[in-house]
Amino acid sequence: MKRFIYIGLFAALTLTSCKDEFLERIPLNSVSEETFWKTENDVYLAVNGIYATLPGDGIIYEDGASDIAHAQYPWESTATSVSSGIVSTALNAGWDYETVRKTNYFLENVDKATMDETLKNRFKAEVRFMRAYRYFNMASKFGGVPLITKVLGFAEEELNVPRSSKDEVISFVLKELDEVAKILPTSYSGGKSNEKGRITKGAALALKSRILLNEAKYAEAAAAAQEVMGLGYQLFKTSQEAEVDQKDDYSKLVDFANAAEQEKFRLALRSYEGIFHQANEGNSEVILERQYIQQAQPNYLNTYLLEGGVGGWSSLTPTQELVNSYQNFKTGEAVTAPSNQERAQRYADKDKTAFLQEYKNRDPRFYASILFETAPWNALTIDGGYKYSWVDGASNMSKTGYNFRKMVDTKANRDNLDNHANVILIRYAEVLLNYAEAKNEATGPDATVYAAIDQIRERAGMPKLDRTKYASKEALRNAIRQERKVELALEGMRYLDIRRWKTAPDVMKNIYNLKNSLAQERSWDNKLYLMPVPQGQMDLSYGVLVQNPGY
């Protein structure tokens, strides 16, 4: 029996058996297990292969399964089905043990290699993080899952593993993160085995804070976030606009009091959108990102998010609910949006002055995130002059009347390339929001909670929170939830947030477009707090797996 590891994909083991000497030769495009696991370079390649299992551009579809985005193509993801509320056991919403299998296999074999022990332990810690990350993602969707920490054999009793409880899975994940945080460095200096972008202590602690917040362990979540806050991360800011960006005219959309206010607005917009551009990848705010390589391994965010007129598919588009959430730039107060009927009447008017009033004087993150009728974006095309226009019913156009601008890399579009910016999985703004929410829930409002939120709002060009208006735990809770909604839009957080807050029944409503036509019918059933175990997995388990309630 010979087993082979395909390094590029770190694929499943291929088993062969043959007496013929010619057929017994090791294939030239693979590496024999008998000759692998010998050197430091072998381990290095194996670890790098496992990094490819980290989530990437698909995280946007997590928001498509929530109230703030619409995923119009059911063949692209499960988000269309999940958001509609029509979910059956034929759906697989993320039950996947590929990463678990690869990480377990690595951990069982890495000690065969002759190499520096300190580096080996660090590589082990990186791999254990990726296993923990995968287990949390599954537990957050399904509750308890089979907790497998070794390579399984082929005996039926080994392959059919029952579900552990969610508490057991989460306890395992948190223990792993605590242990690897003691091993992982806070940063990397560069060079082979120390490339920037590898998993750090900050990533382990930040993920820990996310998990503890999700599990309502508020004091512990605040403590974990606070540890990250002491590691030197900073919110990304830019101090100047590119020449092409300066051509965007916002004077008709924002009533600037003076030149200083206009500069504040424009730099806030550029700072926020710049977080996600290839030119700024690995910036001071990034804690963990999925790496992409120009041309060789692009992401498809420009394609998924842009409208058909500029080569996009409008796969995921903003809902009116998200649009309504962006506050007033000048006052920091909520905006009173017109009814769907009133908006449709305004949209139908040839003179769209009244219609466009709705989009005036909004949070700079609104203009950096949402494409709405007449929105300027000179940087998107080679010849400039682009303004967004919705064509209802046209090919690859939005069903809601809006498109996302956030995460689109304009330079790649101008260069006629696929977007190749790294996809951020954890950033410092989330840690600040985790801290603020957890601290407020644990002990109520204090100066550190306001300071964490104000950092984010100041970068966004928004007024600080009014300490008088948001003096109670309940009022501040609503403000923090609002801030998470707009700051982390499209980053895969909303699906979890509305479930852990138990607000999903209130927000998962039908969505309508600018003409007040139904864009997607949605319904909610409390069984949707958990996804079903895929029927295929139930069938393979010989009755060992137990289905989630309601399916």
Coordinates of C-alpha atoms in Angstrom, one line a residue:
M1 CA 0.0 0.0 0.0
K2 CA 1.4 3.4 -1.0
R3 CA -0.2 6.7 0.1
F4 CA 0.5 10.0 -1.6
I5 CA 0.1 13.6 -0.5
Y6 CA -0.7 16.2 -3.2
I7 CA 1.0 19.2 -1.8
G8 CA -0.7 22.0 -3.8
L9 CA -4.1 21.1 -2.4
F10 CA -3.0 18.8 0.4
A11 CA -5.6 16.5 -0.9
A12 CA -7.0 13.3 0.6
L13 CA -4.8 10.3 0.6
T14 CA -4.8 8.2 -2.6
L15 CA -4.5 4.5 -2.0
T16 CA -3.0 2.1 -4.5
S17 CA -1.9 -1.5 -4.5
C18 CA -0.1 -3.3 -7.3
K19 CA 2.7 -5.9 -7.6
D20 CA 3.9 -4.7 -11.0
E21 CA 7.2 -2.8 -10.5
F22 CA 6.4 -0.2 -13.2
L23 CA 3.0 0.6 -11.7
E24 CA 4.5 0.7 -8.2
R25 CA 6.7 3.7 -9.1
I26 CA 5.9 6.9 -7.3
P27 CA 4.0 9.3 -9.6
L28 CA 6.1 12.3 -10.6
N29 CA 3.4 14.8 -9.8
S30 CA 3.0 13.7 -6.2
V31 CA 5.1 12.9 -3.2
S32 CA 5.2 9.5 -1.5
E33 CA 4.4 9.5 2.2
E34 CA 7.4 7.3 2.6
T35 CA 9.7 10.1 1.4
F36 CA 7.7 13.0 2.8
W37 CA 7.7 14.2 6.4
K38 CA 11.4 14.2 6.4
T39 CA 12.5 17.9 6.3
E40 CA 11.5 21.3 7.4
N41 CA 10.6 22.2 3.9
D42 CA 8.2 19.3 3.7
V43 CA 6.4 20.6 6.8
Y44 CA 6.5 24.2 5.5
L45 CA 4.7 23.0 2.2
A46 CA 2.1 21.0 4.1
V47 CA 1.3 24.0 6.4
N48 CA 1.0 26.3 3.4
G49 CA -1.4 23.8 1.8
I50 CA -3.7 23.9 4.8
Y51 CA -3.8 27.7 4.7
A52 CA -5.8 27.3 1.5
T53 CA -8.7 25.9 3.5
L54 CA -9.3 29.2 5.2
P55 CA -12.5 31.0 4.1
G56 CA -12.2 33.5 1.3
D57 CA -14.5 35.7 -0.8
G58 CA -17.4 33.4 0.1
I59 CA -17.7 35.0 3.5
I60 CA -19.9 37.7 1.8
Y61 CA -22.7 35.1 1.4
E62 CA -23.0 34.8 5.2
D63 CA -24.5 38.3 5.0
G64 CA -26.7 37.2 2.1
A65 CA -28.3 34.8 4.5
S66 CA -29.2 37.7 6.8
D67 CA -31.4 40.8 6.5
I68 CA -28.8 43.2 5.1
A69 CA -28.1 41.6 1.7
H70 CA -29.8 39.7 -1.0
A71 CA -28.2 36.7 -2.8
Q72 CA -30.0 36.3 -6.0
Y73 CA -28.4 33.2 -7.5
P74 CA -29.2 29.9 -5.5
W75 CA -26.5 28.0 -7.4
E76 CA -23.7 30.2 -6.0
S77 CA -24.3 29.6 -2.3
T78 CA -26.8 28.4 0.3
A79 CA -27.6 32.0 1.2
T80 CA -30.6 32.3 -1.1
S81 CA -32.3 29.3 0.4
V82 CA -31.4 30.2 4.0
S83 CA -32.6 33.8 3.7
S84 CA -35.9 32.6 2.1
G85 CA -36.5 30.4 5.1
I86 CA -37.1 27.3 2.9
V87 CA -34.4 25.0 4.2
S88 CA -34.5 21.2 3.9
T89 CA -32.0 18.4 4.8
A90 CA -30.9 18.4 1.2
L91 CA -29.0 21.6 1.9
N92 CA -25.4 21.6 3.2
A93 CA -24.9 24.9 4.9
G94 CA -21.3 24.2 5.9
W95 CA -20.9 20.7 7.2
D96 CA -17.5 19.9 5.9
Y97 CA -14.6 17.9 7.5
E98 CA -12.0 18.5 4.8
T99 CA -10.1 21.0 7.0
V100 CA -10.4 18.8 10.0
R101 CA -9.1 15.8 8.2
K102 CA -6.1 17.7 6.7
T103 CA -5.2 19.2 10.1
N104 CA -5.5 16.0 12.0
Y105 CA -3.3 14.2 9.4
F106 CA -0.7 17.0 9.6
L107 CA -0.6 16.8 13.4
E108 CA -0.2 13.0 13.5
N109 CA 2.7 13.1 11.1
V110 CA 4.6 16.3 11.6
D111 CA 6.8 14.8 14.4
K112 CA 8.4 12.5 11.8
A113 CA 10.3 15.4 10.3
T114 CA 13.7 16.5 11.4
M115 CA 13.7 20.2 12.0
D116 CA 13.9 23.0 14.6
E117 CA 11.5 22.1 17.4
T118 CA 10.5 25.7 18.1
L119 CA 9.5 26.2 14.5
K120 CA 7.7 22.8 14.4
N121 CA 5.7 23.8 17.5
R122 CA 4.7 27.1 15.9
F123 CA 3.6 25.3 12.7
K124 CA 1.6 23.0 14.8
A125 CA 0.0 26.0 16.5
E126 CA -1.0 27.5 13.1
V127 CA -2.6 24.3 12.1
R128 CA -4.4 23.9 15.4
F129 CA -5.8 27.4 14.9
M130 CA -7.2 26.5 11.5
R131 CA -8.9 23.4 13.0
A132 CA -10.3 25.4 15.8
Y133 CA -11.6 28.0 13.3
R134 CA -13.3 25.3 11.3
Y135 CA -14.9 23.7 14.3
F136 CA -16.3 27.0 15.5
N137 CA -17.8 27.8 12.1
M138 CA -19.5 24.4 12.1
A139 CA -20.7 24.6 15.7
S140 CA -22.2 28.1 15.1
K141 CA -24.3 26.7 12.2
F142 CA -25.2 23.2 13.5
G143 CA -24.7 23.2 17.2
G144 CA -22.9 20.1 18.3
V145 CA -20.9 18.2 15.7
P146 CA -18.7 15.1 15.8
L147 CA -15.5 16.2 17.5
I148 CA -12.7 14.4 15.7
T149 CA -9.1 15.0 16.6
K150 CA -7.4 12.1 14.9
V151 CA -7.2 10.4 11.5
L152 CA -10.0 7.9 11.3
G153 CA -9.5 4.4 10.1
F154 CA -11.9 2.5 7.8
A155 CA -13.7 0.4 10.4
E156 CA -17.3 1.3 10.8
E157 CA -17.0 2.1 14.5
E158 CA -14.3 4.7 13.7
L159 CA -16.0 6.3 10.8
N160 CA -19.4 6.7 12.5
V161 CA -18.8 9.3 15.2
P162 CA -21.7 10.7 17.1
R163 CA -22.2 14.4 17.6
S164 CA -20.5 16.0 20.6
S165 CA -22.5 18.7 22.4
K166 CA -22.0 22.3 21.3
D167 CA -20.5 23.0 24.7
E168 CA -18.0 20.3 24.3
V169 CA -16.9 21.6 20.8
I170 CA -16.7 25.2 22.0
S171 CA -14.7 24.1 25.1
F172 CA -12.3 22.3 22.9
V173 CA -11.9 25.2 20.5
L174 CA -11.3 27.7 23.3
K175 CA -8.7 25.4 25.0
E176 CA -6.9 25.1 21.7
L177 CA -6.9 28.9 21.2
D178 CA -5.6 29.5 24.7
E179 CA -2.7 27.0 24.1
V180 CA -1.7 28.2 20.6
A181 CA -1.9 31.9 21.7
K182 CA 1.1 31.1 24.0
I183 CA 3.1 29.8 21.1
L184 CA 2.2 32.1 18.2
P185 CA 4.2 35.3 17.7
T186 CA 2.5 38.7 17.7
S187 CA 4.0 39.4 14.2
Y188 CA 6.3 38.0 11.5
S189 CA 9.5 39.5 10.2
G190 CA 9.2 38.2 6.6
G191 CA 11.1 35.6 4.7
K192 CA 10.5 31.9 4.4
S193 CA 8.5 30.4 7.3
N194 CA 8.0 33.9 8.6
E195 CA 5.9 35.4 5.9
K196 CA 3.5 38.2 6.9
G197 CA 0.0 36.9 6.8
R198 CA 0.6 33.8 8.9
I199 CA -1.6 33.2 12.0
T200 CA -0.5 35.3 15.0
K201 CA -1.3 35.4 18.7
G202 CA -3.6 38.3 17.9
A203 CA -5.6 36.1 15.5
A204 CA -6.0 33.4 18.2
L205 CA -7.1 35.9 20.9
A206 CA -9.4 37.8 18.5
L207 CA -11.1 34.6 17.4
K208 CA -11.5 33.7 21.1
S209 CA -13.2 37.0 21.7
R210 CA -15.6 36.4 18.8
I211 CA -16.5 32.9 20.1
L212 CA -17.0 34.0 23.7
L213 CA -19.2 36.9 22.6
N214 CA -21.2 34.5 20.5
E215 CA -21.6 32.2 23.5
A216 CA -22.7 35.2 25.7
K217 CA -19.7 34.8 28.0
Y218 CA -19.3 38.5 28.2
A219 CA -16.7 39.1 30.9
E220 CA -14.3 36.6 29.2
A221 CA -15.0 38.0 25.8
A222 CA -14.2 41.5 27.0
A223 CA -10.9 40.2 28.5
A224 CA -9.9 38.4 25.4
A225 CA -10.6 41.5 23.2
Q226 CA -8.7 43.7 25.7
E227 CA -5.6 41.5 25.3
V228 CA -5.8 42.1 21.5
M229 CA -6.2 45.8 22.1
G230 CA -2.8 45.7 23.8
L231 CA -0.9 44.2 20.9
G232 CA -0.4 47.3 18.8
Y233 CA -3.2 47.0 16.1
Q234 CA -4.6 50.3 14.8
L235 CA -7.5 51.3 12.6
F236 CA -6.4 52.0 9.1
K237 CA -6.5 55.6 8.0
T238 CA -5.3 57.5 5.0
S239 CA -4.3 61.1 5.0
Q240 CA -4.7 61.9 1.3
E241 CA -6.9 61.1 -1.7
A242 CA -5.7 59.7 -5.0
E243 CA -6.0 62.0 -7.9
V244 CA -8.7 59.8 -9.6
D245 CA -10.7 59.8 -6.3
Q246 CA -10.6 63.6 -6.1
K247 CA -12.8 63.8 -9.2
D248 CA -15.8 62.3 -7.3
D249 CA -18.2 65.2 -6.6
Y250 CA -20.1 64.8 -3.4
S251 CA -21.2 68.4 -3.1
K252 CA -24.7 67.5 -4.3
L253 CA -25.0 64.7 -1.8
V254 CA -23.5 66.3 1.3
D255 CA -24.2 69.8 2.6
F256 CA -20.6 70.7 3.6
A257 CA -20.4 73.5 6.0
N258 CA -16.8 74.3 5.0
A259 CA -13.7 72.9 3.3
A260 CA -12.5 71.3 6.6
E261 CA -15.8 69.3 6.9
Q262 CA -15.5 68.2 3.3
E263 CA -11.9 67.0 3.8
K264 CA -13.0 65.1 6.9
F265 CA -15.8 63.4 5.0
R266 CA -13.6 62.5 2.0
L267 CA -10.7 61.1 4.0
A268 CA -13.1 59.1 6.2
L269 CA -14.7 57.6 3.0
R270 CA -11.3 56.7 1.5
S271 CA -10.0 55.3 4.8
Y272 CA -12.9 52.9 5.1
E273 CA -13.0 51.7 1.6
G274 CA -9.2 51.5 1.4
I275 CA -9.0 48.8 4.2
F276 CA -10.1 46.2 1.6
H277 CA -8.0 47.3 -1.4
Q278 CA -5.0 45.3 -2.6
A279 CA -2.7 48.3 -2.3
N280 CA -3.3 48.3 1.5
E281 CA -3.4 44.6 2.3
G282 CA -1.7 43.7 5.5
N283 CA -2.4 47.1 6.9
S284 CA -2.3 47.9 10.6
E285 CA -5.9 46.9 11.1
V286 CA -5.6 43.4 9.6
I287 CA -5.5 40.5 12.1
L288 CA -6.2 37.6 9.8
E289 CA -6.7 37.6 6.1
R290 CA -7.0 35.0 3.3
Q291 CA -4.2 35.4 0.9
Y292 CA -4.7 35.8 -2.9
I293 CA -2.2 36.0 -5.8
Q294 CA -2.7 38.2 -8.8
Q295 CA -3.9 36.3 -11.8
A296 CA -2.8 32.9 -10.4
Q297 CA -5.3 32.9 -7.6
P298 CA -7.8 35.8 -7.7
N299 CA -10.9 36.4 -5.7
Y300 CA -14.1 37.2 -7.4
L301 CA -15.5 40.0 -5.4
N302 CA -15.5 42.5 -8.3
T303 CA -17.5 40.0 -10.3
Y304 CA -19.9 39.1 -7.5
L305 CA -20.6 42.7 -6.3
L306 CA -20.5 45.0 -9.4
E307 CA -23.5 45.4 -11.8
G308 CA -23.7 44.0 -15.3
G309 CA -22.8 47.2 -17.1
V310 CA -19.3 47.0 -15.7
G311 CA -18.8 43.3 -15.9
G312 CA -20.3 42.2 -12.6
W313 CA -23.1 39.7 -11.8
S314 CA -24.9 41.5 -8.9
S315 CA -24.7 38.2 -7.0
L316 CA -25.0 39.9 -3.6
T317 CA -26.7 43.3 -3.3
P318 CA -27.7 45.5 -0.4
T319 CA -31.2 45.5 1.0
Q320 CA -33.2 48.6 1.8
E321 CA -32.8 47.6 5.5
L322 CA -29.1 48.1 5.3
V323 CA -29.4 51.4 3.4
N324 CA -31.7 52.7 6.1
S325 CA -29.2 51.9 8.8
Y326 CA -26.6 54.6 7.8
Q327 CA -26.9 57.6 10.1
N328 CA -26.7 61.3 9.4
F329 CA -23.1 62.5 8.9
K330 CA -23.6 65.8 10.6
T331 CA -25.8 64.8 13.6
G332 CA -25.0 61.1 14.1
E333 CA -28.7 60.5 14.4
A334 CA -30.8 57.9 12.6
V335 CA -32.3 58.8 9.3
T336 CA -36.0 58.7 8.8
A337 CA -36.5 56.8 5.6
P338 CA -39.6 57.2 3.4
S339 CA -42.0 54.3 3.1
N340 CA -41.6 51.8 0.3
Q341 CA -44.6 53.3 -1.4
E342 CA -43.3 56.9 -1.1
R343 CA -39.9 55.9 -2.3
A344 CA -41.4 54.2 -5.4
Q345 CA -43.4 57.3 -6.2
R346 CA -40.3 59.4 -5.9
Y347 CA -38.3 57.0 -8.1
A348 CA -41.0 57.1 -10.8
D349 CA -40.7 60.9 -11.0
K350 CA -38.5 62.0 -14.0
D351 CA -37.1 64.7 -11.8
K352 CA -35.5 62.6 -9.1
T353 CA -34.7 65.5 -6.8
A354 CA -37.1 64.2 -4.1
F355 CA -35.9 60.7 -4.6
L356 CA -32.2 61.5 -4.1
Q357 CA -32.9 63.5 -0.9
E358 CA -33.0 60.1 0.9
Y359 CA -29.3 59.6 0.2
K360 CA -28.0 63.0 1.3
N361 CA -25.8 63.7 4.3
R362 CA -25.2 60.1 5.2
D363 CA -22.4 58.3 7.1
P364 CA -19.3 58.3 4.8
R365 CA -19.4 54.5 5.2
F366 CA -22.6 54.6 3.2
Y367 CA -21.0 56.1 0.2
A368 CA -18.0 53.8 0.6
S369 CA -20.3 50.7 0.8
I370 CA -23.4 51.3 -1.3
L371 CA -24.0 52.1 -5.0
F372 CA -27.3 54.0 -5.4
E373 CA -28.8 55.9 -8.2
T374 CA -26.3 58.6 -9.5
A375 CA -23.6 57.6 -7.0
P376 CA -20.2 58.9 -8.5
W377 CA -17.2 56.6 -8.8
N378 CA -14.6 57.8 -11.2
A379 CA -12.0 55.3 -10.1
L380 CA -14.0 52.3 -11.3
T381 CA -13.4 52.7 -15.1
I382 CA -10.4 53.7 -17.2
D383 CA -12.2 56.8 -18.7
G384 CA -13.8 57.8 -15.4
G385 CA -17.2 59.5 -15.2
Y386 CA -19.0 56.4 -13.9
K387 CA -22.3 57.0 -12.1
Y388 CA -24.4 54.1 -10.9
S389 CA -27.7 53.5 -12.6
W390 CA -30.1 50.7 -11.9
V391 CA -31.7 49.0 -14.8
D392 CA -34.5 46.8 -13.4
G393 CA -34.7 43.4 -15.0
A394 CA -31.6 43.7 -17.1
S395 CA -29.0 40.9 -17.2
N396 CA -26.8 40.7 -14.1
M397 CA -28.5 43.6 -12.4
S398 CA -29.5 44.0 -8.8
K399 CA -33.0 42.9 -7.7
T400 CA -33.0 45.5 -4.9
G401 CA -32.0 48.6 -6.8
Y402 CA -28.6 48.9 -5.1
N403 CA -25.2 47.3 -5.5
F404 CA -22.3 47.0 -3.1
R405 CA -19.2 49.1 -3.5
K406 CA -17.4 47.9 -0.4
M407 CA -14.7 45.3 -1.2
V408 CA -14.5 46.2 -4.9
D409 CA -10.9 47.0 -5.9
T410 CA -11.2 49.7 -8.5
K411 CA -7.6 49.4 -9.7
A412 CA -8.1 45.8 -10.6
N413 CA -11.2 46.8 -12.5
R414 CA -9.3 49.6 -14.4
D415 CA -6.5 47.2 -15.2
N416 CA -9.0 44.6 -16.5
L417 CA -7.9 42.1 -13.9
D418 CA -9.7 40.0 -11.4
N419 CA -9.6 41.4 -7.9
H420 CA -6.7 39.9 -6.1
A421 CA -6.8 41.7 -2.7
N422 CA -6.6 39.5 0.3
V423 CA -9.9 38.9 2.0
I424 CA -9.9 40.1 5.6
L425 CA -11.3 37.5 8.0
I426 CA -10.6 39.3 11.3
R427 CA -9.8 43.0 11.7
Y428 CA -9.2 45.3 14.6
A429 CA -12.6 47.2 14.3
E430 CA -14.4 43.9 15.1
V431 CA -12.2 43.5 18.2
L432 CA -13.2 47.0 19.4
L433 CA -16.8 46.2 18.7
N434 CA -16.5 42.8 20.5
Y435 CA -15.0 44.6 23.5
A436 CA -17.6 47.3 23.6
E437 CA -20.5 44.9 23.4
A438 CA -19.1 42.4 25.9
K439 CA -18.0 45.0 28.4
N440 CA -21.4 46.8 28.2
E441 CA -23.3 43.5 28.7
A442 CA -21.0 42.4 31.6
T443 CA -20.8 45.6 33.6
G444 CA -22.7 48.3 31.8
P445 CA -21.5 51.6 30.2
D446 CA -18.1 53.0 31.1
A447 CA -15.5 55.2 29.5
T448 CA -13.7 52.3 27.9
V449 CA -16.8 51.2 26.0
Y450 CA -17.5 54.7 24.6
A451 CA -13.8 55.0 23.7
A452 CA -13.8 51.8 21.7
I453 CA -16.9 52.8 19.7
D454 CA -15.6 56.4 19.3
Q455 CA -12.4 55.1 17.7
I456 CA -14.5 53.4 14.9
R457 CA -16.8 56.4 14.5
E458 CA -14.0 58.9 14.4
R459 CA -12.3 56.9 11.6
A460 CA -15.6 56.9 9.8
G461 CA -15.9 60.7 10.2
M462 CA -19.0 60.4 12.4
P463 CA -19.8 62.2 15.7
K464 CA -18.9 60.5 18.9
L465 CA -21.7 58.8 20.8
D466 CA -23.8 61.1 22.9
R467 CA -23.0 60.0 26.5
T468 CA -26.3 61.4 27.8
K469 CA -28.5 59.7 25.1
Y470 CA -26.6 56.4 25.5
A471 CA -26.2 56.4 29.2
S472 CA -28.0 53.1 30.0
K473 CA -27.0 49.6 29.2
E474 CA -30.0 49.1 27.0
A475 CA -29.5 52.3 25.0
L476 CA -25.8 51.6 24.5
R477 CA -26.6 48.1 23.5
N478 CA -28.7 49.4 20.6
A479 CA -26.0 51.8 19.6
I480 CA -23.4 49.1 19.5
R481 CA -25.6 46.8 17.5
Q482 CA -26.2 49.6 15.0
E483 CA -22.4 50.2 14.8
R484 CA -21.7 46.5 14.1
K485 CA -24.3 46.4 11.4
V486 CA -22.8 49.2 9.3
E487 CA -19.1 48.8 10.1
L488 CA -19.0 45.0 9.5
A489 CA -21.5 44.9 6.6
L490 CA -20.6 42.2 4.0
E491 CA -17.9 40.7 6.3
G492 CA -19.9 37.7 7.3
M493 CA -20.8 38.7 10.8
R494 CA -24.5 39.6 10.5
Y495 CA -25.8 36.0 10.1
L496 CA -24.3 35.1 13.6
D497 CA -25.3 38.4 15.1
I498 CA -29.0 38.3 14.5
R499 CA -29.1 34.7 15.7
R500 CA -27.2 35.2 18.9
W501 CA -29.3 38.4 19.7
K502 CA -32.5 36.4 18.9
T503 CA -33.6 39.3 16.6
A504 CA -33.8 37.1 13.4
P505 CA -37.6 36.7 13.7
D506 CA -38.0 40.5 13.7
V507 CA -35.6 41.3 10.8
M508 CA -35.9 38.4 8.3
K509 CA -38.8 40.0 6.4
N510 CA -39.7 40.2 2.7
I511 CA -37.4 42.6 0.8
Y512 CA -38.6 45.0 -1.9
N513 CA -36.8 47.0 -4.6
L514 CA -37.0 50.8 -5.3
K515 CA -40.2 50.3 -7.2
N516 CA -41.8 48.6 -4.2
S517 CA -41.9 45.3 -6.1
L518 CA -41.1 42.1 -4.2
A519 CA -37.4 41.2 -4.6
Q520 CA -37.5 38.1 -2.3
E521 CA -40.1 36.5 -0.2
R522 CA -38.8 35.5 3.2
S523 CA -40.2 33.7 6.2
W524 CA -38.8 32.7 9.6
D525 CA -39.1 29.5 11.6
N526 CA -37.2 29.1 14.9
K527 CA -35.7 25.9 13.6
L528 CA -33.5 28.2 11.4
Y529 CA -31.4 29.2 14.5
L530 CA -29.6 25.9 13.5
M531 CA -29.0 24.5 10.1
P532 CA -29.9 20.8 9.3
V533 CA -27.4 18.1 9.3
P534 CA -27.2 17.2 5.5
Q535 CA -29.3 14.2 4.7
G536 CA -26.3 12.6 2.9
Q537 CA -24.3 12.6 6.2
M538 CA -27.3 11.2 8.1
D539 CA -27.5 8.3 5.6
L540 CA -23.8 7.5 5.9
S541 CA -23.8 7.5 9.7
Y542 CA -26.0 4.3 10.1
G543 CA -28.2 6.1 12.6
V544 CA -25.4 7.5 14.7
L545 CA -26.0 11.2 13.9
V546 CA -29.1 12.9 15.3
Q547 CA -30.9 15.6 13.3
N548 CA -31.5 19.1 14.6
P549 CA -35.1 19.8 15.7
G550 CA -37.6 20.8 13.1
Y551 CA -36.0 19.1 10.1

